[in-house]
Coordinates of C-alpha atoms in Angstrom, one line a residue:
M72 CA 170.1 0.6 79.1
S73 CA 170.4 3.3 81.6
Q74 CA 173.1 4.9 79.5
T75 CA 170.8 4.9 76.5
I76 CA 168.0 6.5 78.4
S77 CA 170.2 9.2 79.8
D78 CA 171.5 10.0 76.3
T79 CA 168.0 10.5 74.9
R80 CA 166.9 12.9 77.6
P81 CA 166.8 16.5 76.5
H82 CA 169.6 18.8 77.7
Y83 CA 168.6 22.2 79.0
H84 CA 171.1 25.0 78.9
F85 CA 170.4 28.0 81.1
K86 CA 172.0 31.2 80.0
P87 CA 173.4 33.4 82.8
W88 CA 171.8 36.7 83.4
N89 CA 173.0 39.5 81.1
V90 CA 174.5 41.7 83.8
G91 CA 175.4 44.5 81.4
R92 CA 171.8 44.7 80.2
W93 CA 170.5 44.8 83.8
I94 CA 173.0 47.6 84.6
I95 CA 172.0 49.6 81.5
W96 CA 168.2 49.4 82.0
G97 CA 168.6 49.8 85.8
G98 CA 170.6 53.0 85.2
F99 CA 167.9 54.2 82.8
A100 CA 165.2 53.6 85.5
L101 CA 167.3 55.6 88.0
V102 CA 167.6 58.4 85.4
L103 CA 163.8 58.4 85.1
L104 CA 163.4 58.7 88.8
A105 CA 166.1 61.3 89.3
A106 CA 165.3 63.6 86.3
P107 CA 162.2 65.3 87.9
L108 CA 164.3 66.0 91.0
L109 CA 167.2 67.5 89.1
W110 CA 165.2 69.6 86.6
T111 CA 162.5 71.4 88.6
S112 CA 161.6 74.2 86.3
S113 CA 158.1 74.2 84.7
L114 CA 159.7 73.9 81.2
A115 CA 161.8 71.0 82.2
Q116 CA 158.9 69.2 83.9
T117 CA 156.7 69.7 80.9
M118 CA 159.4 68.4 78.5
L119 CA 160.1 65.4 80.7
S120 CA 156.4 64.6 80.8
Q121 CA 156.1 64.9 77.0
M122 CA 159.2 62.7 76.6
G123 CA 157.7 60.0 78.7
I124 CA 154.4 60.1 76.8
A125 CA 156.2 60.2 73.4
I126 CA 158.3 57.1 74.5
I127 CA 155.1 55.2 75.2
V128 CA 153.6 56.1 71.8
C129 CA 156.8 55.5 69.8
L130 CA 157.3 52.1 71.4
A131 CA 153.7 51.2 70.7
Y132 CA 154.2 52.3 67.0
N133 CA 157.4 50.3 66.8
M134 CA 155.4 47.1 67.7
L135 CA 154.0 47.5 64.2
L136 CA 157.0 48.9 62.3
G137 CA 160.0 47.3 63.9
Q138 CA 158.6 44.1 65.3
G139 CA 155.7 43.3 63.0
G140 CA 156.9 44.8 59.8
M141 CA 153.7 46.7 59.3
L142 CA 153.8 50.4 58.2
S143 CA 151.1 52.6 59.5
F144 CA 150.4 56.2 58.4
G145 CA 147.4 56.6 60.7
H146 CA 148.7 55.7 64.1
A147 CA 147.8 59.1 65.5
V148 CA 144.2 58.0 65.4
Y149 CA 144.7 55.6 68.3
S150 CA 146.7 58.1 70.4
G151 CA 144.1 60.8 69.5
L152 CA 141.2 58.6 70.4
G153 CA 142.9 57.9 73.7
A154 CA 143.3 61.6 74.2
Y155 CA 139.6 62.3 73.4
L156 CA 138.5 59.5 75.8
A157 CA 140.7 60.8 78.5
I158 CA 139.5 64.4 78.2
H159 CA 135.8 63.3 78.2
A160 CA 136.5 61.0 81.2
L161 CA 138.0 63.9 83.1
N162 CA 135.0 66.0 82.3
K163 CA 132.6 63.2 83.5
I164 CA 134.6 62.6 86.6
G165 CA 134.5 66.3 87.3
A166 CA 130.7 66.2 86.9
G167 CA 130.5 63.4 89.5
W168 CA 130.2 60.3 87.2
W169 CA 131.8 56.9 87.9
L170 CA 133.5 55.2 85.0
P171 CA 133.7 51.3 84.6
V172 CA 137.0 49.7 83.7
S173 CA 137.3 46.5 81.7
M174 CA 140.1 44.4 80.2
V175 CA 140.2 42.0 77.2
K176 CA 142.8 39.4 76.5
F177 CA 143.7 38.1 73.1
I178 CA 145.7 35.0 72.4
G179 CA 147.0 33.6 69.1
Y180 CA 149.8 31.6 67.6
S181 CA 149.8 32.0 63.8
T182 CA 151.6 34.8 62.1
R183 CA 148.4 36.5 61.2
H184 CA 147.1 36.3 64.8
V185 CA 150.4 37.5 66.2
R186 CA 150.3 40.6 63.9
Y187 CA 146.7 41.1 64.7
I188 CA 147.4 41.1 68.4
A189 CA 150.4 43.3 67.9
F190 CA 148.2 45.8 66.1
I191 CA 145.7 45.7 68.9
L192 CA 148.3 46.2 71.6
S193 CA 150.1 48.9 69.6
G194 CA 146.8 50.8 69.3
F195 CA 146.0 50.2 73.0
F196 CA 149.3 51.6 74.2
A197 CA 149.2 54.5 71.7
G198 CA 145.8 55.3 73.3
I199 CA 147.4 55.2 76.7
G200 CA 150.0 57.6 75.6
G201 CA 147.3 59.9 74.0
G202 CA 145.3 59.8 77.3
L203 CA 148.3 60.7 79.3
S204 CA 149.0 63.6 76.9
A205 CA 145.4 64.9 77.4
I206 CA 145.9 64.7 81.1
N207 CA 149.2 66.5 80.8
T208 CA 148.1 69.3 78.5
E209 CA 144.3 69.4 79.2
I210 CA 143.9 70.3 75.6
V211 CA 142.7 68.1 72.7
N212 CA 142.1 69.2 69.1
A213 CA 141.9 67.8 65.6
E214 CA 145.7 67.9 65.3
V215 CA 146.2 64.9 67.6
V216 CA 144.5 62.6 65.0
G217 CA 146.0 64.3 62.0
A218 CA 148.4 62.9 59.3
A219 CA 151.2 65.2 60.6
R220 CA 151.2 63.5 64.0
S221 CA 151.2 60.1 62.4
G222 CA 154.1 61.1 60.1
A223 CA 156.0 62.4 63.2
Y224 CA 155.7 59.0 64.9
L225 CA 157.0 57.3 61.7
L226 CA 159.8 59.8 61.2
F227 CA 161.2 59.8 64.7
V228 CA 160.8 56.0 65.2
F229 CA 162.9 55.6 62.1
L230 CA 165.5 58.2 63.2
G231 CA 165.8 56.5 66.6
G232 CA 166.1 53.0 65.0
A233 CA 163.1 50.8 64.4
T234 CA 165.0 47.6 64.6
F235 CA 166.1 48.0 68.2
F236 CA 164.0 48.3 71.3
F237 CA 165.7 51.4 72.6
G238 CA 165.5 53.1 69.2
P239 CA 162.0 54.5 69.6
I240 CA 163.1 55.8 73.0
I241 CA 165.8 57.9 71.4
G242 CA 163.4 58.9 68.7
A243 CA 160.8 60.1 71.2
V244 CA 163.4 62.2 73.0
L245 CA 164.4 63.7 69.7
M246 CA 160.8 64.4 68.8
V247 CA 160.2 66.4 71.9
F248 CA 163.3 68.4 71.4
A249 CA 162.4 69.1 67.8
L250 CA 158.8 70.1 68.5
V251 CA 159.5 72.1 71.6
L252 CA 163.0 73.6 71.2
L253 CA 163.9 73.4 67.5
S254 CA 160.6 75.0 66.5
E255 CA 161.4 77.9 68.8
W256 CA 164.8 78.5 67.3
T257 CA 164.0 78.5 63.6
Q258 CA 160.9 78.7 61.4
A259 CA 162.6 76.2 59.0
W260 CA 162.7 73.4 61.6
Q261 CA 160.6 71.1 59.5
L262 CA 163.0 71.4 56.6
Y263 CA 165.9 70.6 58.9
L264 CA 164.0 67.5 60.0
G265 CA 163.4 66.4 56.4
L266 CA 167.0 66.9 55.5
T267 CA 168.1 64.9 58.6
F268 CA 165.7 62.1 57.6
V269 CA 167.1 62.0 54.0
L270 CA 170.7 61.8 55.3
M271 CA 169.8 59.1 57.8
V272 CA 168.2 57.0 55.0
M273 CA 171.4 57.5 52.8
Y274 CA 174.1 56.9 55.4
A275 CA 172.5 55.3 58.5
P276 CA 169.3 53.4 57.7
G277 CA 169.5 51.7 61.1
G278 CA 168.9 55.0 62.9
F279 CA 170.8 56.3 65.9
A280 CA 170.4 53.0 67.7
G281 CA 172.0 51.2 64.7
L282 CA 175.0 53.6 64.9
I283 CA 175.3 53.0 68.6
M284 CA 175.2 49.2 68.2
M285 CA 177.7 49.2 65.3
N286 CA 180.2 51.1 67.4
L287 CA 179.5 49.1 70.5
R288 CA 180.5 46.0 68.5
V289 CA 183.7 47.7 67.5
A290 CA 184.3 48.9 71.1
S291 CA 183.8 45.3 72.4
F292 CA 186.9 44.3 70.3
G293 CA 188.9 47.3 71.5
K294 CA 189.0 48.9 68.0
L295 CA 187.0 52.0 68.6
G296 CA 190.1 54.1 69.4
K297 CA 191.3 53.8 65.8
L298 CA 188.2 55.5 64.5
W299 CA 188.1 58.6 66.7
T300 CA 190.1 60.8 64.3
A301 CA 187.9 59.7 61.4
Y302 CA 184.8 60.5 63.4
L303 CA 186.1 63.9 64.3
A304 CA 187.0 64.6 60.7
L305 CA 183.5 63.6 59.6
G306 CA 181.8 65.6 62.3
G307 CA 183.9 68.7 61.6
A308 CA 183.2 68.6 57.9
G309 CA 179.5 68.0 58.5
M310 CA 179.4 71.0 60.8
V311 CA 180.9 73.2 58.0
V312 CA 178.3 72.0 55.5
L313 CA 175.5 72.5 58.1
M314 CA 176.7 76.1 58.8
G315 CA 176.7 77.1 55.2
A316 CA 173.4 75.4 54.4
S317 CA 171.7 76.8 57.5
A318 CA 172.7 80.3 56.5
M319 CA 171.1 79.9 53.1
I320 CA 168.0 78.3 54.5
E321 CA 167.5 81.0 57.1
M322 CA 167.9 83.7 54.4
V323 CA 165.4 82.1 52.1
F324 CA 162.8 81.7 54.9
H325 CA 163.4 85.3 55.9
L326 CA 162.8 86.6 52.4
Q327 CA 159.7 84.6 52.1
L328 CA 158.1 85.2 55.5
N329 CA 159.7 88.2 57.1
A330 CA 160.8 90.4 54.1
A331 CA 158.8 93.3 55.5
L332 CA 161.2 93.4 58.5
G333 CA 164.2 94.2 56.4
A334 CA 167.0 92.3 54.8
E335 CA 169.1 91.6 57.9
V336 CA 169.0 88.1 59.3
P337 CA 170.5 87.2 62.7
F338 CA 172.5 84.0 62.4
M339 CA 174.8 82.4 65.0
G340 CA 175.7 85.8 66.6
A341 CA 176.2 87.5 63.3
T342 CA 174.0 89.5 60.9
L343 CA 173.5 88.4 57.3
N344 CA 172.2 90.6 54.5
A345 CA 169.7 88.4 52.7
L346 CA 169.7 90.8 49.7
G347 CA 173.4 91.1 49.5
K348 CA 175.7 89.0 47.3
D349 CA 178.4 88.6 49.9
A350 CA 176.2 86.6 52.2
W351 CA 175.1 84.2 49.5
V352 CA 178.6 83.8 47.9
G353 CA 180.1 83.2 51.3
S354 CA 177.4 80.6 52.2
V355 CA 177.8 78.8 48.9
F356 CA 181.6 78.8 49.4
V357 CA 181.3 77.4 52.9
V358 CA 178.9 74.6 51.7
L359 CA 181.2 73.6 48.8
T360 CA 184.2 73.6 51.1
G361 CA 182.4 71.5 53.6
V362 CA 181.2 69.0 51.0
G363 CA 184.7 68.6 49.7
L364 CA 186.1 68.0 53.1
F365 CA 183.3 65.6 54.0
E366 CA 183.9 63.6 50.9
V367 CA 187.6 63.3 51.7
A368 CA 186.8 62.4 55.3
R369 CA 184.1 59.9 54.2
R370 CA 186.6 58.0 52.0
Q371 CA 189.2 57.9 54.7
F372 CA 186.6 56.7 57.2
N373 CA 185.3 53.9 54.9
L374 CA 188.9 52.7 54.5
Q375 CA 189.5 52.7 58.2
W376 CA 186.1 51.1 58.9
G377 CA 186.8 48.3 56.4
E378 CA 190.2 47.6 57.9
T379 CA 188.7 47.5 61.4
Q380 CA 185.9 45.1 60.3
E381 CA 188.6 42.8 58.8
E382 CA 190.5 42.8 62.0
I383 CA 187.3 42.0 63.9
E384 CA 186.5 39.1 61.6
K385 CA 190.0 37.7 62.0
E386 CA 189.7 38.0 65.8
I387 CA 186.4 36.1 65.7
K388 CA 187.9 33.3 63.6
R389 CA 190.9 33.1 66.0
R390 CA 188.6 32.8 69.0
E391 CA 186.5 30.1 67.3
T392 CA 189.7 28.0 66.8
L393 CA 190.6 28.1 70.5

C-alpha cells in the first residue's frame, strides 16, 4: 500500500542554475556600471544614455512583436506621450508643484488577456523610455510620436532579433550608432539602413541575435573552427560589394544634393569625379566582381554549413544512445 502511494506522488525535478547565463548577464551588468567610468567625454556619455533609453523602448516593443506576435506601427506614440508627460512634469516641478504617483495592476490568464496585459506593459515601459529621453535631452517635439520613430523601433528590433531577449538590446545599440554616428558620416544613411534590412530579411531573418545563437550552437559542438575560412571569404566579398555600391550611392547623392559644390566626391580617403566615366565604370566593376566572389563564397559556405549540421545531428544521436 505504501509502495502504491509513493508511486502516485508527483515527482519534482529541480533544474540547476544556468551558470553560463548568470555569468553572461552579470558581465553585462558590470559593463553597464563600468561604461560611464571608461568613456567620460560628453559625446560618449550622451550616446550611453541614449543606448540605455533605446534598450528600454526596444525591449518594450519586443514584448509585442517578439513575445506577443503583435505588429505595431505606432509604438512611438507611447514613448512620445511619456516624453511629453515627463517634460510637463519637470516644468511643474520647476514651478513648485507636487505630483502624485499611482500604480495599477492587471492580472489575466487567457491568451487575449495576456496579450492585452503585454500591450499595456509594453506601452508603459515605452513611456518610461520616452520620459527618460525627455529628461536626457530636455527637448520634445512632434517627431517623437511620428511614424519614422515607430518605424525605427520596428526596424532595429528586427535587425537585432525579435525572437530573442537580447536581440532588442543589440538593435537599440545599433539604432543609436545609426542615428548619431552614421547620419554624420553620410547623407545616404537611411538608404544604407534600408539595404541592410533587405539583406537581413533575405539571409538572416532571425537578426543578429539569431546569427549569434546559430553559431553558439555550432561552437558548443566544437565545429566553429571549420567555418572560419568560409566566414572570412563571405566577409571579404561582402566588403568588396559594399565598397563599390557605396561609391555609386555617394556619387548619386552628391549629384542630387551637392552638385553646386562641384563634381568631386571624397570617398574613403580618395576623390571620385561624379561626372566622370572612370569612377562609374570602376564602381560597377568592383560591385560585379564582389557579387561574383560573394556567390562563390556563399555556395562554399552553404556546403560547409550543411556538412557541419549533419555532423552535429550525428553527434546528438550518438549522445542519445549512450
